Short mmCIF file of C-alpha atoms in Angstrom, two decimals:
data_model
loop_
_atom_site.label_atom_id
_atom_site.label_comp_id
_atom_site.label_asym_id
_atom_site.label_seq_id
_atom_site.Cartn_x
_atom_site.Cartn_y
_atom_site.Cartn_z
CA MET A 139 -28.27 13.67 19.39
CA PRO A 140 -25.46 11.19 19.46
CA SER A 141 -23.87 10.07 16.14
CA ILE A 142 -24.34 6.64 14.91
CA PHE A 143 -20.75 5.88 15.90
CA THR A 144 -21.37 6.94 19.50
CA LYS A 145 -24.40 4.83 19.58
CA ILE A 146 -22.10 1.71 18.49
CA ILE A 147 -19.56 2.80 21.08
CA ASN A 148 -22.37 2.77 23.60
CA ARG A 149 -23.41 -0.55 22.38
CA GLU A 150 -27.01 0.95 21.43
CA LEU A 151 -26.31 -0.21 17.84
CA PRO A 152 -24.58 -3.39 16.64
CA ALA A 153 -21.42 -3.43 14.73
CA TYR A 154 -18.51 -5.80 13.68
CA ILE A 155 -16.15 -4.40 16.34
CA VAL A 156 -12.56 -5.63 15.44
CA ALA A 157 -10.60 -3.50 18.07
CA GLU A 158 -11.01 -1.16 20.83
CA ASP A 159 -9.12 0.89 23.64
CA THR A 160 -10.08 3.45 25.97
CA GLN A 161 -10.11 6.21 23.29
CA HIS A 162 -11.03 4.62 20.10
CA ILE A 163 -12.97 1.90 18.48
CA ALA A 164 -12.42 0.08 15.15
CA ILE A 165 -15.39 -1.56 13.09
CA LEU A 166 -15.76 -2.91 9.79
CA ASP A 167 -17.44 -0.43 7.26
CA ILE A 168 -20.81 -2.05 6.28
CA PHE A 169 -20.59 -0.26 2.89
CA PRO A 170 -17.18 -1.59 2.13
CA VAL A 171 -15.13 -0.65 -1.03
CA LYS A 172 -12.90 -3.76 -0.26
CA GLU A 173 -13.01 -6.76 2.01
CA GLY A 174 -11.48 -5.68 5.31
CA HIS A 175 -12.42 -2.09 4.85
CA THR A 176 -12.39 -0.85 8.63
CA LEU A 177 -13.29 2.37 10.24
CA VAL A 178 -11.14 3.66 13.08
CA ILE A 179 -12.99 6.06 15.34
CA PRO A 180 -12.19 8.37 18.15
CA LYS A 181 -14.68 7.85 21.04
CA LYS A 182 -14.51 11.73 21.59
CA GLU A 183 -17.49 12.93 19.17
CA VAL A 184 -15.83 15.71 17.00
CA ASP A 185 -17.15 16.08 13.52
CA TYR A 186 -13.91 17.17 11.78
CA LEU A 187 -10.68 15.34 12.56
CA PHE A 188 -8.48 18.21 12.61
CA ASP A 189 -10.73 19.80 15.29
CA LEU A 190 -9.19 17.09 17.75
CA PRO A 191 -6.64 18.13 20.12
CA PRO A 192 -3.15 17.41 18.65
CA ASP A 193 -2.53 14.59 21.08
CA ASP A 194 -5.72 13.02 19.98
CA VAL A 195 -4.77 13.17 16.40
CA ALA A 196 -1.43 11.47 17.23
CA ALA A 197 -3.23 8.61 19.27
CA LEU A 198 -5.74 8.00 16.79
CA PHE A 199 -3.15 7.11 14.27
CA ARG A 200 -1.20 5.10 16.54
CA PHE A 201 -4.14 3.08 17.15
CA ALA A 202 -4.98 2.98 13.31
CA GLN A 203 -1.42 1.76 12.79
CA LYS A 204 -2.14 -1.32 15.00
CA VAL A 205 -5.51 -1.97 13.37
CA ALA A 206 -3.78 -1.79 9.97
CA ARG A 207 -1.17 -4.50 10.98
CA ALA A 208 -4.13 -6.69 12.07
CA ILE A 209 -6.03 -6.20 8.81
CA GLU A 210 -3.05 -6.73 6.69
CA SER A 211 -2.26 -9.91 8.16
CA GLU A 212 -5.80 -11.36 7.26
CA ILE A 213 -6.68 -9.74 4.23
CA PRO A 214 -4.46 -10.19 0.99
CA CYS A 215 -3.32 -6.70 -0.25
CA ARG A 216 -0.28 -4.87 -1.17
CA ARG A 217 -0.81 -2.16 1.76
CA ILE A 218 -3.33 -0.52 3.79
CA GLY A 219 -4.75 2.83 2.26
CA VAL A 220 -5.90 5.41 4.51
CA ALA A 221 -8.62 8.02 3.82
CA VAL A 222 -10.49 10.68 5.93
CA VAL A 223 -13.36 12.39 4.20
CA GLY A 224 -16.00 12.84 6.70
CA MET A 225 -18.92 14.30 4.74
CA GLU A 226 -21.41 11.39 5.58
CA VAL A 227 -21.24 10.98 9.18
CA PRO A 228 -20.47 14.09 11.60
CA HIS A 229 -18.18 12.05 13.84
CA ALA A 230 -14.64 11.93 12.59
CA HIS A 231 -13.41 8.58 11.20
CA VAL A 232 -10.33 7.10 9.43
CA HIS A 233 -10.97 4.68 6.78
CA LEU A 234 -8.57 1.93 6.36
CA ILE A 235 -8.78 0.03 3.21
CA PRO A 236 -6.70 -2.85 1.87
CA ILE A 237 -5.43 -1.68 -1.61
CA ASN A 238 -3.49 -3.39 -4.33
CA ALA A 239 -3.84 -0.20 -6.85
CA VAL A 240 -4.27 3.37 -6.63
CA THR A 241 -7.72 2.99 -7.88
CA ASP A 242 -8.95 0.70 -5.07
CA LEU A 243 -9.35 3.66 -3.00
CA ASP A 244 -12.63 4.51 -4.75
CA PHE A 245 -15.74 5.38 -2.59
CA THR A 246 -17.98 5.32 -5.59
CA HIS A 247 -17.70 1.43 -5.84
CA LYS A 248 -19.18 -0.41 -2.85
CA LEU A 249 -18.99 -4.16 -2.60
CA SER A 250 -21.80 -6.42 -1.77
CA ILE A 251 -20.34 -8.82 1.00
CA SER A 252 -22.49 -11.50 2.49
CA GLU A 253 -23.26 -11.60 6.05
CA LYS A 254 -21.36 -14.83 6.40
CA ARG A 255 -18.31 -13.48 4.89
CA MET A 256 -18.48 -10.20 7.16
CA LYS A 257 -18.57 -12.39 10.13
CA GLU A 258 -15.67 -14.34 9.02
CA ILE A 259 -13.65 -11.24 8.28
CA HIS A 260 -14.73 -9.77 11.61
CA GLN A 261 -13.45 -12.59 13.48
CA ALA A 262 -10.29 -12.89 11.65
CA ILE A 263 -9.17 -9.25 12.17
CA LYS A 264 -10.54 -9.14 15.57
CA ASN A 265 -8.42 -12.23 16.49
CA LYS A 266 -5.39 -11.03 14.89
CA PHE A 267 -5.65 -7.64 16.75
CA ASN A 268 -5.93 -9.64 20.11
CA GLN A 269 -3.14 -11.66 19.30
CA LEU A 270 -0.69 -8.88 18.11
CA TYR A 271 -1.53 -6.47 20.88
CA GLY A 272 -3.35 -8.58 23.61
CA ASN A 273 -6.91 -8.36 25.13
CA SER A 274 -5.63 -5.25 27.35
CA ASN A 275 -6.01 -3.48 24.11
CA SER A 276 -9.51 -4.63 23.30
CA MET A 277 -12.57 -4.29 25.41
CA GLU A 278 -14.51 -6.68 22.99
CA ASN A 279 -13.19 -10.22 23.48
CA MET B 134 18.82 5.54 -5.18
CA PRO B 135 17.06 8.31 -3.07
CA SER B 136 13.29 9.07 -3.83
CA ILE B 137 12.13 11.98 -5.58
CA PHE B 138 10.91 13.38 -2.08
CA THR B 139 14.43 12.81 -0.65
CA LYS B 140 15.81 14.79 -3.41
CA ILE B 141 13.40 17.48 -2.70
CA ILE B 142 14.41 17.43 0.99
CA ASN B 143 17.96 17.76 0.05
CA ARG B 144 17.21 20.57 -2.29
CA GLU B 145 18.55 18.63 -5.23
CA LEU B 146 15.08 18.94 -6.80
CA PRO B 147 12.84 22.11 -6.66
CA ALA B 148 9.40 22.09 -4.80
CA TYR B 149 6.97 24.46 -3.58
CA ILE B 150 7.87 23.97 -0.01
CA VAL B 151 4.96 25.29 2.24
CA ALA B 152 6.26 23.85 5.72
CA GLU B 153 9.15 21.78 7.21
CA ASP B 154 10.46 20.73 10.45
CA THR B 155 13.39 18.51 11.58
CA GLN B 156 11.31 15.16 10.81
CA HIS B 157 8.95 16.49 7.94
CA ILE B 158 8.46 18.42 4.82
CA ALA B 159 5.23 19.66 3.17
CA ILE B 160 5.16 20.47 -0.45
CA LEU B 161 2.37 21.28 -2.94
CA ASP B 162 1.57 18.38 -5.10
CA ILE B 163 2.26 19.26 -8.87
CA PHE B 164 -0.47 17.02 -9.79
CA PRO B 165 -3.24 18.63 -7.58
CA VAL B 166 -6.77 17.30 -7.71
CA LYS B 167 -7.71 20.73 -6.00
CA GLU B 168 -5.99 23.93 -5.44
CA GLY B 169 -3.91 23.63 -2.04
CA HIS B 170 -3.44 19.97 -2.52
CA THR B 171 -0.38 19.20 -0.42
CA LEU B 172 1.84 16.29 0.37
CA VAL B 173 3.09 15.87 3.89
CA ILE B 174 6.29 13.64 3.96
CA PRO B 175 8.45 12.10 6.82
CA LYS B 176 12.17 12.84 5.92
CA LYS B 177 12.81 9.25 6.88
CA GLU B 178 12.63 7.44 3.59
CA VAL B 179 10.20 4.48 4.15
CA ASP B 180 7.86 3.04 1.46
CA TYR B 181 5.02 2.07 3.39
CA LEU B 182 3.52 4.53 6.06
CA PHE B 183 2.83 1.85 8.55
CA ASP B 184 6.47 0.84 8.49
CA LEU B 185 7.31 3.96 10.16
CA PRO B 186 7.83 3.63 13.88
CA PRO B 187 4.62 4.39 15.94
CA ASP B 188 6.21 7.62 17.45
CA ASP B 189 6.77 8.68 13.82
CA VAL B 190 3.27 7.90 12.59
CA ALA B 191 2.09 10.13 15.46
CA ALA B 192 4.52 12.85 14.71
CA LEU B 193 3.64 12.83 11.09
CA PHE B 194 -0.03 13.31 11.77
CA ARG B 195 0.65 15.95 14.34
CA PHE B 196 2.50 17.85 11.53
CA ALA B 197 -0.02 17.23 9.02
CA GLN B 198 -2.57 18.74 11.38
CA LYS B 199 -0.70 22.00 11.42
CA VAL B 200 -0.39 22.02 7.68
CA ALA B 201 -3.96 21.42 7.35
CA ARG B 202 -4.77 24.37 9.43
CA ALA B 203 -2.65 26.66 7.26
CA ILE B 204 -4.26 25.35 4.02
CA GLU B 205 -7.73 25.69 5.19
CA SER B 206 -7.05 29.19 6.30
CA GLU B 207 -6.09 29.99 2.69
CA ILE B 208 -7.96 27.78 0.43
CA PRO B 209 -11.88 28.23 0.67
CA CYS B 210 -13.20 24.52 1.58
CA ARG B 211 -15.47 22.67 3.88
CA ARG B 212 -12.46 20.85 5.18
CA ILE B 213 -9.12 19.02 4.47
CA GLY B 214 -9.45 15.69 3.28
CA VAL B 215 -6.74 13.04 3.89
CA ALA B 216 -5.55 10.08 1.89
CA VAL B 217 -2.51 7.83 1.98
CA VAL B 218 -2.24 5.53 -1.16
CA GLY B 219 1.37 5.25 -1.82
CA MET B 220 1.74 3.24 -5.13
CA GLU B 221 3.25 5.97 -7.24
CA VAL B 222 6.28 7.14 -5.20
CA PRO B 223 8.00 4.51 -2.89
CA HIS B 224 8.35 7.12 -0.10
CA ALA B 225 5.52 7.38 2.40
CA HIS B 226 3.35 10.74 2.06
CA VAL B 227 0.17 11.98 3.23
CA HIS B 228 -2.21 13.81 0.73
CA LEU B 229 -4.02 16.82 2.29
CA ILE B 230 -6.61 17.93 -0.10
CA PRO B 231 -9.26 20.74 0.59
CA ILE B 232 -12.66 19.31 -0.15
CA ASN B 233 -16.16 20.43 -0.22
CA ALA B 234 -17.81 17.04 -1.26
CA VAL B 235 -16.96 13.26 -0.79
CA THR B 236 -16.30 13.11 -4.69
CA ASP B 237 -13.66 15.80 -4.24
CA LEU B 238 -11.02 13.06 -3.03
CA ASP B 239 -10.80 11.80 -6.45
CA PHE B 240 -7.21 11.20 -7.76
CA THR B 241 -8.48 10.39 -11.28
CA HIS B 242 -9.14 14.12 -12.00
CA LYS B 243 -6.07 16.43 -11.94
CA LEU B 244 -6.22 20.11 -12.24
CA SER B 245 -4.28 22.09 -14.46
CA ILE B 246 -3.03 25.13 -12.30
CA SER B 247 -0.78 27.72 -13.93
CA GLU B 248 2.62 28.41 -12.37
CA LYS B 249 1.60 32.05 -11.40
CA ARG B 250 -1.39 30.51 -9.41
CA MET B 251 0.70 27.82 -7.89
CA LYS B 252 3.25 30.43 -6.66
CA GLU B 253 0.42 32.37 -5.07
CA ILE B 254 -0.97 29.11 -3.24
CA HIS B 255 2.51 28.34 -2.24
CA GLN B 256 3.34 31.75 -0.81
CA ALA B 257 -0.12 31.99 1.06
CA ILE B 258 -0.03 28.65 2.65
CA LYS B 259 3.81 29.05 3.56
CA ASN B 260 3.18 32.47 5.13
CA LYS B 261 0.09 31.10 7.08
CA PHE B 262 2.03 28.22 8.43
CA ASN B 263 4.84 30.53 9.61
CA GLN B 264 2.16 32.94 11.10
CA LEU B 265 0.52 30.13 12.89
CA TYR B 266 3.64 28.22 14.08
CA GLY B 267 6.39 30.37 13.95
CA ASN B 268 9.71 30.32 11.74
CA SER B 269 11.10 27.65 14.43
CA ASN B 270 8.88 25.08 12.83
CA SER B 271 9.98 26.05 9.39
CA MET B 272 13.39 25.64 8.01
CA GLU B 273 12.19 27.28 4.66
CA ASN B 274 11.47 30.99 5.17
#
């Protein structure tokens, strides 16, 4: 049974895809704690981050750094916070969250963002990623 | 003015060092949210994680994976959670936290752990890291 993220990677489920390369995909979290809250996901479906081979862990965070650069260019924030919890979906994923204070990395408070605003954020981050890293890094243009 | 972490790296301040290589150090957090809560720190003093060169970001998480393996061998938990917030100390660091539930990654609830217990945890994780990765990976034996 493929994970919800594998279904998104296979285009069997819709998502706000902001960046993609051969090994990874980045999508807006639909239960965001901040505007611009993004999930960076390895296409290899493993439950636990640290069960990925070391090369894959390294590649995942290299890709996450690029996505973070695109987010922080578009969403006003002091920096991009990082969290990996992994109790909800059994497919490893890195949360990238624009934060201004320690307390902003708080998964107990979800925002309600309109579809219109989600689309704006999606387009802004996606365009910035493509501008920074070129379409060769994105399979979703 | 060197950061508190640079002072620890330079042995100008004491710390519970559990692992070290040429580029990184790992220490127990003295304000832990869980037993075994560890900070993985690049020796290069940059404030913001994503200001590190991409190779350094990749190397940091490769090292963090090794430290996570040592922690999860010694501290009962479902997995090691990861967080990078970076609002308190202006020197990038990765929190590795043994967790059993999403709510365990909660920086608002700090534990009080006795010095005796901290020393036990320190020794256990340090020994496990050396056993798994050999003394060549650790400058602190």
